[in-house]
Amino acid sequence: MDSADVVVVGGGPAGATAAEMLARAGRSVVLLDRDGRIKPCGGAIPPRLVGDFDIPSELIVARIGSARMVAPSQRRVPMPIEDGGYVGMVDREHFDEWLRVRAAAAGARRLTGTFEQIERDADGGAVVRYRAPGLAKDAASGAIAARLVIGADGARSAVGRQNIKGADRMKFVFAYHEIVRSPVAGEADFDSRRCDVYYQGVISPDFYGWVFPHGATASIGTGSAEKGYGLRPAVARLRAATGLDRVETIRREGAPIPLKPLRRWDNGRDVILAGDAAGVVAPASGEGIYYAMISARMVAEAGLAFLATGDARALSTARKVFMREHGRVFWILGIMQTFWYRSDRQRERFVAICRDKDVQRLTWEAYMNKKLVRARPAAHIKIFFKDLAHLLRLVSP
């Protein structure tokens, strides 16, 4: 039987990052990924990710210098990034593949196939069963014995549902987007250096819609946790409202996006989750690439400790470290989504708050640095009282 120290299931940013780190540490790694998978994603990455993970500039297809929030009333609030800062935009089709190639260059062995299940050998060790592309249903599946299995196979992780308690109850938003040709100047309500975010019930009853530039292309999408909500018609409405219904559609994609980290990432034995499979997508914003990759780094570190000692308790440290560094941000964003996204009246007030320069400055600083910024206590106090005034409806939107 084929064997490896680690089998990583899923070759997105989390899986590829974990595979690369483990391979560089000298471990034998198999990176198992489905063929032709592209996740629907706005593609935004902060400068911190670029620096922390050595992302080359050629992968950044656009540099965004501002965002624009659009309220139900059509009020538009610009949020420029100060001091020459930017949000990098990547095309997941090429970004993910570059990460997989880098993992292979570090020594990980790439394998194309679909994960089926984890079985146990006579000694209780994990055996990963997978199906290669094109095999008939009655054909024998492939098998790899592994000391450690990392599930990085998305929000509906098969690895997680089969092996981690509570993974089958993950909360998520259904997301759908369309990749289109970027319009020429004046053809639509579109700016190649601006991300537009639509907080409108007609686009999403509990999330938001977006128009994100990707250089030669753009992502237009929305999401909702409301089962049965018509995401495609909502995107069609957004395209019609912006004039982007007149440009060419290149592809359409949909997938669930988790909005809360799982309470457990490992099975206490030899299986652990990372990225979307672990639920590490930020509530309210839906940002996931940075959190996927940083969680993968923590999972890889925990995996190396486990492989070196055989002590399965090392696996639980990954979640503890992640929540210590990012749990407070996730908690605040979760509250924000629950309160501000629940009605058009609340969305109108939320967009109104975004006019405040202190809110804009602290929002961008937190996004760029991936932590709450405490260097401006006066600004925090001002924002608290402004929020309170909106909550009590003492001011008009």
Short mmCIF file of C-alpha atoms in Angstrom, two decimals:
data_model
loop_
_atom_site.label_atom_id
_atom_site.label_comp_id
_atom_site.label_asym_id
_atom_site.label_seq_id
_atom_site.Cartn_x
_atom_site.Cartn_y
_atom_site.Cartn_z
CA MET A 1 0.00 0.00 0.00
CA ASP A 2 1.09 3.57 -0.73
CA SER A 3 2.04 5.47 2.44
CA ALA A 4 3.07 8.92 3.69
CA ASP A 5 3.57 10.73 6.94
CA VAL A 6 0.73 13.10 6.03
CA VAL A 7 -2.14 13.09 3.57
CA VAL A 8 -3.62 16.54 3.00
CA VAL A 9 -7.12 16.37 1.51
CA GLY A 10 -7.89 19.53 -0.47
CA GLY A 11 -5.52 21.74 -2.46
CA GLY A 12 -6.88 25.21 -1.79
CA PRO A 13 -4.92 27.87 0.13
CA ALA A 14 -5.17 25.94 3.41
CA GLY A 15 -4.27 22.52 2.05
CA ALA A 16 -1.46 23.74 -0.18
CA THR A 17 0.02 25.85 2.65
CA ALA A 18 -0.05 22.97 5.14
CA ALA A 19 1.45 20.57 2.57
CA GLU A 20 4.26 22.98 1.73
CA MET A 21 5.20 23.62 5.35
CA LEU A 22 5.20 19.92 6.29
CA ALA A 23 7.21 18.98 3.20
CA ARG A 24 9.80 21.69 3.90
CA ALA A 25 10.15 20.22 7.38
CA GLY A 26 11.20 16.92 5.82
CA ARG A 27 7.95 14.98 6.14
CA SER A 28 6.58 12.84 3.32
CA VAL A 29 3.36 14.50 2.18
CA VAL A 30 0.64 13.60 -0.32
CA LEU A 31 -1.58 16.48 -1.46
CA LEU A 32 -4.88 15.01 -2.67
CA ASP A 33 -7.06 17.40 -4.64
CA ARG A 34 -10.07 17.14 -6.92
CA ASP A 35 -9.61 17.95 -10.59
CA GLY A 36 -10.83 21.30 -11.91
CA ARG A 37 -12.05 22.75 -8.63
CA ILE A 38 -12.32 26.56 -8.39
CA LYS A 39 -13.94 28.05 -5.30
CA PRO A 40 -16.23 31.06 -5.70
CA CYS A 41 -14.39 33.87 -3.95
CA GLY A 42 -14.03 37.62 -4.15
CA GLY A 43 -10.27 37.04 -4.14
CA ALA A 44 -9.25 39.78 -1.70
CA ILE A 45 -6.01 39.42 0.23
CA PRO A 46 -4.42 41.91 2.67
CA PRO A 47 -0.82 43.09 2.39
CA ARG A 48 0.00 41.10 5.52
CA LEU A 49 -0.76 37.86 3.67
CA VAL A 50 1.50 38.91 0.79
CA GLY A 51 4.37 39.46 3.22
CA ASP A 52 3.74 36.56 5.59
CA PHE A 53 3.47 33.99 2.81
CA ASP A 54 5.86 35.41 0.20
CA ILE A 55 3.27 35.91 -2.51
CA PRO A 56 4.83 37.26 -5.74
CA SER A 57 3.45 40.48 -7.17
CA GLU A 58 2.51 38.87 -10.49
CA LEU A 59 -0.27 36.92 -8.74
CA ILE A 60 -1.96 40.16 -7.71
CA VAL A 61 -4.23 40.97 -10.64
CA ALA A 62 -5.54 44.25 -9.17
CA ARG A 63 -4.67 46.64 -6.35
CA ILE A 64 -7.74 48.14 -4.75
CA GLY A 65 -7.44 51.61 -3.24
CA SER A 66 -10.98 52.01 -1.88
CA ALA A 67 -14.28 50.36 -1.13
CA ARG A 68 -17.77 51.70 -1.70
CA MET A 69 -20.68 50.72 0.54
CA VAL A 70 -24.13 50.86 -1.08
CA ALA A 71 -27.20 51.13 1.17
CA PRO A 72 -30.78 50.01 0.45
CA SER A 73 -31.62 53.64 -0.32
CA GLN A 74 -28.83 53.61 -2.97
CA ARG A 75 -26.76 55.92 -0.77
CA ARG A 76 -23.10 55.35 -1.66
CA VAL A 77 -20.39 55.75 0.96
CA PRO A 78 -16.75 55.74 -0.26
CA MET A 79 -14.10 54.25 2.05
CA PRO A 80 -10.65 55.18 0.68
CA ILE A 81 -7.53 53.49 2.02
CA GLU A 82 -5.11 56.07 3.40
CA ASP A 83 -1.35 56.37 2.97
CA GLY A 84 -1.11 54.38 -0.27
CA GLY A 85 -2.45 51.17 1.24
CA TYR A 86 -4.17 48.61 -0.94
CA VAL A 87 -6.13 45.38 -1.00
CA GLY A 88 -4.66 42.80 -3.35
CA MET A 89 -6.99 40.85 -5.63
CA VAL A 90 -6.14 37.36 -6.88
CA ASP A 91 -7.77 34.99 -9.33
CA ARG A 92 -8.35 31.77 -7.39
CA GLU A 93 -7.92 29.64 -10.50
CA HIS A 94 -4.28 30.74 -10.78
CA PHE A 95 -3.55 31.62 -7.14
CA ASP A 96 -4.49 28.17 -5.81
CA GLU A 97 -2.54 26.37 -8.51
CA TRP A 98 0.55 28.47 -7.78
CA LEU A 99 0.32 27.44 -4.13
CA ARG A 100 0.02 23.77 -5.12
CA VAL A 101 3.03 24.04 -7.41
CA ARG A 102 5.01 25.62 -4.58
CA ALA A 103 4.02 22.78 -2.27
CA ALA A 104 5.20 20.27 -4.87
CA ALA A 105 8.50 22.14 -5.24
CA ALA A 106 8.95 21.79 -1.47
CA GLY A 107 8.57 18.02 -1.79
CA ALA A 108 4.84 17.31 -1.50
CA ARG A 109 3.53 14.69 -3.92
CA ARG A 110 0.42 15.83 -5.81
CA LEU A 111 -2.36 13.37 -6.43
CA THR A 112 -5.63 14.02 -8.26
CA GLY A 113 -8.69 12.31 -6.87
CA THR A 114 -11.80 12.58 -4.72
CA PHE A 115 -11.65 11.68 -1.04
CA GLU A 116 -14.00 8.86 -0.05
CA GLN A 117 -13.29 7.87 3.54
CA ILE A 118 -10.72 7.03 6.19
CA GLU A 119 -10.47 3.35 7.06
CA ARG A 120 -8.36 1.72 9.76
CA ASP A 121 -5.67 -0.93 9.24
CA ALA A 122 -4.99 -3.82 11.61
CA ASP A 123 -2.95 -1.56 13.89
CA GLY A 124 -5.57 1.19 13.94
CA GLY A 125 -3.66 3.46 11.56
CA ALA A 126 -5.45 5.73 9.08
CA VAL A 127 -5.91 4.61 5.48
CA VAL A 128 -7.21 7.30 3.14
CA ARG A 129 -9.45 5.96 0.40
CA TYR A 130 -9.84 8.09 -2.73
CA ARG A 131 -11.21 7.74 -6.24
CA ALA A 132 -9.10 8.75 -9.21
CA PRO A 133 -10.76 10.73 -12.04
CA GLY A 134 -12.58 8.64 -14.64
CA LEU A 135 -12.81 5.44 -12.59
CA ALA A 136 -16.03 3.47 -12.79
CA LYS A 137 -18.06 3.35 -9.59
CA ASP A 138 -17.38 -0.36 -9.13
CA ALA A 139 -13.62 0.02 -9.65
CA ALA A 140 -11.29 -0.35 -6.68
CA SER A 141 -10.41 2.98 -5.07
CA GLY A 142 -6.89 4.09 -4.28
CA ALA A 143 -5.50 3.86 -0.76
CA ILE A 144 -2.75 5.68 1.18
CA ALA A 145 -1.68 4.81 4.72
CA ALA A 146 -0.95 7.95 6.75
CA ARG A 147 0.17 8.85 10.25
CA LEU A 148 -1.74 12.13 10.00
CA VAL A 149 -4.66 13.28 7.82
CA ILE A 150 -5.39 16.99 7.33
CA GLY A 151 -8.85 17.83 6.04
CA ALA A 152 -8.73 21.04 4.01
CA ASP A 153 -11.64 20.08 1.79
CA GLY A 154 -14.01 23.00 2.30
CA ALA A 155 -17.05 23.98 4.33
CA ARG A 156 -18.81 20.66 3.80
CA SER A 157 -15.64 18.75 4.54
CA ALA A 158 -16.14 15.02 4.06
CA VAL A 159 -13.08 14.46 6.25
CA GLY A 160 -14.65 16.55 8.98
CA ARG A 161 -18.15 15.10 8.81
CA GLN A 162 -16.80 11.57 9.03
CA ASN A 163 -14.22 12.11 11.76
CA ILE A 164 -14.72 15.28 13.83
CA LYS A 165 -17.52 15.65 16.35
CA GLY A 166 -19.79 18.58 15.46
CA ALA A 167 -18.42 19.13 11.95
CA ASP A 168 -21.71 18.01 10.43
CA ARG A 169 -23.48 20.93 12.15
CA MET A 170 -21.34 23.72 10.69
CA LYS A 171 -23.18 26.98 10.01
CA PHE A 172 -22.55 28.51 6.60
CA VAL A 173 -23.70 30.95 3.95
CA PHE A 174 -24.37 29.77 0.42
CA ALA A 175 -22.30 31.92 -1.93
CA TYR A 176 -22.62 32.31 -5.69
CA HIS A 177 -20.72 34.52 -8.11
CA GLU A 178 -20.19 35.09 -11.80
CA ILE A 179 -16.83 35.92 -13.33
CA VAL A 180 -17.27 38.44 -16.14
CA ARG A 181 -15.11 40.46 -18.49
CA SER A 182 -14.27 43.81 -16.94
CA PRO A 183 -16.16 46.57 -18.74
CA VAL A 184 -14.46 49.39 -20.58
CA ALA A 185 -14.57 52.87 -19.02
CA GLY A 186 -18.09 54.28 -18.99
CA GLU A 187 -19.75 50.98 -19.94
CA ALA A 188 -21.00 50.25 -16.39
CA ASP A 189 -20.96 51.50 -12.80
CA PHE A 190 -17.53 50.00 -12.23
CA ASP A 191 -14.08 51.11 -11.12
CA SER A 192 -11.10 48.80 -11.59
CA ARG A 193 -9.53 50.08 -8.33
CA ARG A 194 -12.63 49.93 -6.14
CA CYS A 195 -14.55 47.12 -4.44
CA ASP A 196 -18.31 47.71 -4.27
CA VAL A 197 -20.30 46.10 -1.44
CA TYR A 198 -24.12 46.12 -1.61
CA TYR A 199 -25.98 45.97 1.69
CA GLN A 200 -29.46 45.57 0.27
CA GLY A 201 -32.21 43.09 1.06
CA VAL A 202 -33.02 42.82 -2.65
CA ILE A 203 -29.51 41.40 -3.15
CA SER A 204 -29.23 39.37 0.07
CA PRO A 205 -31.59 39.07 3.05
CA ASP A 206 -28.78 38.39 5.53
CA PHE A 207 -25.39 38.93 3.86
CA TYR A 208 -24.24 41.26 1.08
CA GLY A 209 -23.57 41.46 -2.64
CA TRP A 210 -20.25 42.43 -4.21
CA VAL A 211 -18.54 43.63 -7.33
CA PHE A 212 -14.79 42.98 -7.03
CA PRO A 213 -12.35 43.87 -9.85
CA HIS A 214 -9.81 41.24 -10.91
CA GLY A 215 -7.94 43.11 -13.61
CA ALA A 216 -9.23 41.77 -16.90
CA THR A 217 -12.20 40.18 -15.13
CA ALA A 218 -14.51 40.92 -12.22
CA SER A 219 -16.40 38.87 -9.63
CA ILE A 220 -20.09 39.68 -9.10
CA GLY A 221 -21.75 37.70 -6.34
CA THR A 222 -23.87 37.39 -3.25
CA GLY A 223 -24.62 34.95 -0.47
CA SER A 224 -27.28 33.97 2.02
CA ALA A 225 -27.83 31.51 4.84
CA GLU A 226 -31.54 31.44 3.92
CA LYS A 227 -32.22 28.05 2.42
CA GLY A 228 -33.76 28.29 -1.03
CA TYR A 229 -32.94 31.96 -1.54
CA GLY A 230 -32.48 32.68 -5.26
CA LEU A 231 -28.81 33.60 -5.53
CA ARG A 232 -28.70 33.56 -9.34
CA PRO A 233 -31.66 35.92 -9.72
CA ALA A 234 -30.10 38.18 -7.07
CA VAL A 235 -26.83 38.35 -9.01
CA ALA A 236 -28.82 39.04 -12.18
CA ARG A 237 -30.48 41.98 -10.39
CA LEU A 238 -27.10 43.26 -9.25
CA ARG A 239 -25.67 43.01 -12.75
CA ALA A 240 -28.67 44.84 -14.22
CA ALA A 241 -28.43 47.60 -11.58
CA THR A 242 -24.74 48.20 -12.32
CA GLY A 243 -24.81 47.76 -16.10
CA LEU A 244 -22.71 44.61 -15.84
CA ASP A 245 -25.44 42.57 -17.51
CA ARG A 246 -24.02 43.76 -20.82
CA VAL A 247 -20.56 42.20 -20.39
CA GLU A 248 -19.49 38.65 -21.19
CA THR A 249 -19.92 35.95 -18.55
CA ILE A 250 -16.88 33.68 -18.31
CA ARG A 251 -17.93 31.19 -15.64
CA ARG A 252 -20.36 30.65 -12.76
CA GLU A 253 -19.49 29.11 -9.39
CA GLY A 254 -21.19 28.41 -6.08
CA ALA A 255 -20.20 26.93 -2.73
CA PRO A 256 -20.96 27.16 0.99
CA ILE A 257 -18.88 29.54 3.11
CA PRO A 258 -18.63 28.82 6.87
CA LEU A 259 -19.11 31.67 9.29
CA LYS A 260 -18.00 30.24 12.64
CA PRO A 261 -14.94 28.19 13.67
CA LEU A 262 -15.76 24.66 14.76
CA ARG A 263 -15.44 23.89 18.46
CA ARG A 264 -13.11 21.00 17.59
CA TRP A 265 -10.62 20.74 14.76
CA ASP A 266 -9.18 17.29 15.54
CA ASN A 267 -10.38 13.83 16.49
CA GLY A 268 -7.90 13.42 19.34
CA ARG A 269 -6.10 10.77 17.34
CA ASP A 270 -4.72 11.50 13.87
CA VAL A 271 -7.15 13.72 11.91
CA ILE A 272 -7.26 17.53 11.95
CA LEU A 273 -9.01 20.23 9.91
CA ALA A 274 -7.80 23.53 8.42
CA GLY A 275 -9.25 26.46 6.47
CA ASP A 276 -12.92 26.38 5.50
CA ALA A 277 -13.17 22.82 6.82
CA ALA A 278 -12.37 24.21 10.28
CA GLY A 279 -14.82 27.09 9.79
CA VAL A 280 -12.26 29.89 9.73
CA VAL A 281 -13.98 32.40 7.47
CA ALA A 282 -14.63 35.80 9.06
CA PRO A 283 -18.32 36.53 9.77
CA ALA A 284 -19.80 39.69 8.26
CA SER A 285 -17.00 40.05 5.69
CA GLY A 286 -16.74 36.46 4.45
CA GLU A 287 -12.96 36.89 4.20
CA GLY A 288 -11.28 33.50 4.15
CA ILE A 289 -7.98 33.30 2.25
CA TYR A 290 -5.78 34.82 4.95
CA TYR A 291 -7.48 32.88 7.74
CA ALA A 292 -7.27 29.66 5.73
CA MET A 293 -3.54 30.04 5.25
CA ILE A 294 -2.73 31.14 8.80
CA SER A 295 -4.83 28.30 10.23
CA ALA A 296 -2.96 25.89 7.95
CA ARG A 297 0.35 27.14 9.30
CA MET A 298 -0.86 26.49 12.86
CA VAL A 299 -2.21 23.07 11.89
CA ALA A 300 1.13 22.17 10.26
CA GLU A 301 3.02 23.22 13.39
CA ALA A 302 0.71 21.11 15.54
CA GLY A 303 1.09 18.23 13.08
CA LEU A 304 4.88 18.38 13.25
CA ALA A 305 4.73 18.22 17.05
CA PHE A 306 2.39 15.23 16.83
CA LEU A 307 4.58 13.41 14.32
CA ALA A 308 7.67 14.01 16.43
CA THR A 309 6.18 12.85 19.73
CA GLY A 310 3.20 10.67 18.86
CA ASP A 311 1.18 12.65 21.40
CA ALA A 312 -2.21 13.38 19.82
CA ARG A 313 -2.83 16.15 22.35
CA ALA A 314 -0.49 18.31 20.26
CA LEU A 315 -3.17 18.53 17.54
CA SER A 316 -5.54 20.53 19.75
CA THR A 317 -3.01 23.36 20.05
CA ALA A 318 -3.76 24.57 16.51
CA ARG A 319 -7.27 25.76 17.35
CA LYS A 320 -6.17 27.20 20.69
CA VAL A 321 -3.48 29.32 19.04
CA PHE A 322 -5.83 30.46 16.27
CA MET A 323 -8.62 31.49 18.63
CA ARG A 324 -6.18 33.26 20.93
CA GLU A 325 -4.98 35.40 18.02
CA HIS A 326 -8.21 35.85 16.03
CA GLY A 327 -11.14 34.71 18.17
CA ARG A 328 -12.03 38.19 19.41
CA VAL A 329 -12.23 39.56 15.87
CA PHE A 330 -14.49 36.66 14.82
CA TRP A 331 -16.72 37.25 17.85
CA ILE A 332 -17.14 40.96 17.08
CA LEU A 333 -17.79 40.35 13.38
CA GLY A 334 -20.36 37.67 14.25
CA ILE A 335 -22.27 40.11 16.45
CA MET A 336 -22.06 42.74 13.72
CA GLN A 337 -23.52 40.44 11.09
CA THR A 338 -26.32 39.25 13.37
CA PHE A 339 -27.38 42.78 14.26
CA TRP A 340 -26.66 44.98 11.23
CA TYR A 341 -27.59 42.58 8.40
CA ARG A 342 -31.03 41.56 9.63
CA SER A 343 -33.14 44.23 7.88
CA ASP A 344 -32.85 47.06 5.38
CA ARG A 345 -33.45 49.56 8.18
CA GLN A 346 -30.42 48.20 10.03
CA ARG A 347 -28.36 47.98 6.83
CA GLU A 348 -29.12 51.62 6.11
CA ARG A 349 -27.78 52.60 9.53
CA PHE A 350 -24.72 50.39 9.12
CA VAL A 351 -23.77 52.10 5.86
CA ALA A 352 -24.35 55.47 7.52
CA ILE A 353 -21.85 54.55 10.26
CA CYS A 354 -19.30 53.76 7.54
CA ARG A 355 -19.24 57.47 6.61
CA ASP A 356 -17.30 58.17 9.80
CA LYS A 357 -13.58 58.71 9.15
CA ASP A 358 -12.60 57.05 12.44
CA VAL A 359 -14.61 53.96 11.49
CA GLN A 360 -12.95 53.87 8.08
CA ARG A 361 -9.45 54.30 9.47
CA LEU A 362 -9.81 51.64 12.16
CA THR A 363 -11.53 49.24 9.74
CA TRP A 364 -8.68 49.41 7.25
CA GLU A 365 -6.01 49.22 9.96
CA ALA A 366 -7.63 46.10 11.40
CA TYR A 367 -7.95 44.56 7.94
CA MET A 368 -4.34 45.28 6.97
CA ASN A 369 -2.89 44.05 10.27
CA LYS A 370 -5.40 41.27 10.99
CA LYS A 371 -5.91 42.32 14.58
CA LEU A 372 -7.85 44.91 16.53
CA VAL A 373 -5.91 48.14 16.66
CA ARG A 374 -5.63 49.65 20.14
CA ALA A 375 -3.38 52.57 19.31
CA ARG A 376 -6.26 55.05 18.97
CA PRO A 377 -8.29 54.90 22.23
CA ALA A 378 -10.01 58.23 21.56
CA ALA A 379 -11.24 56.99 18.19
CA HIS A 380 -12.59 53.80 19.77
CA ILE A 381 -14.51 55.83 22.35
CA LYS A 382 -15.98 58.09 19.66
CA ILE A 383 -17.07 55.09 17.60
CA PHE A 384 -18.66 53.44 20.63
CA PHE A 385 -20.92 56.42 21.30
CA LYS A 386 -21.74 56.85 17.60
CA ASP A 387 -22.71 53.17 17.40
CA LEU A 388 -24.79 53.56 20.53
CA ALA A 389 -26.62 56.52 19.03
CA HIS A 390 -27.49 54.47 15.94
CA LEU A 391 -28.52 51.47 18.01
CA LEU A 392 -30.91 53.64 20.05
CA ARG A 393 -32.00 55.47 16.87
CA LEU A 394 -31.11 58.83 18.37
CA VAL A 395 -29.75 59.93 14.99
CA SER A 396 -31.08 59.54 11.47
CA PRO A 397 -29.27 57.17 9.05
#
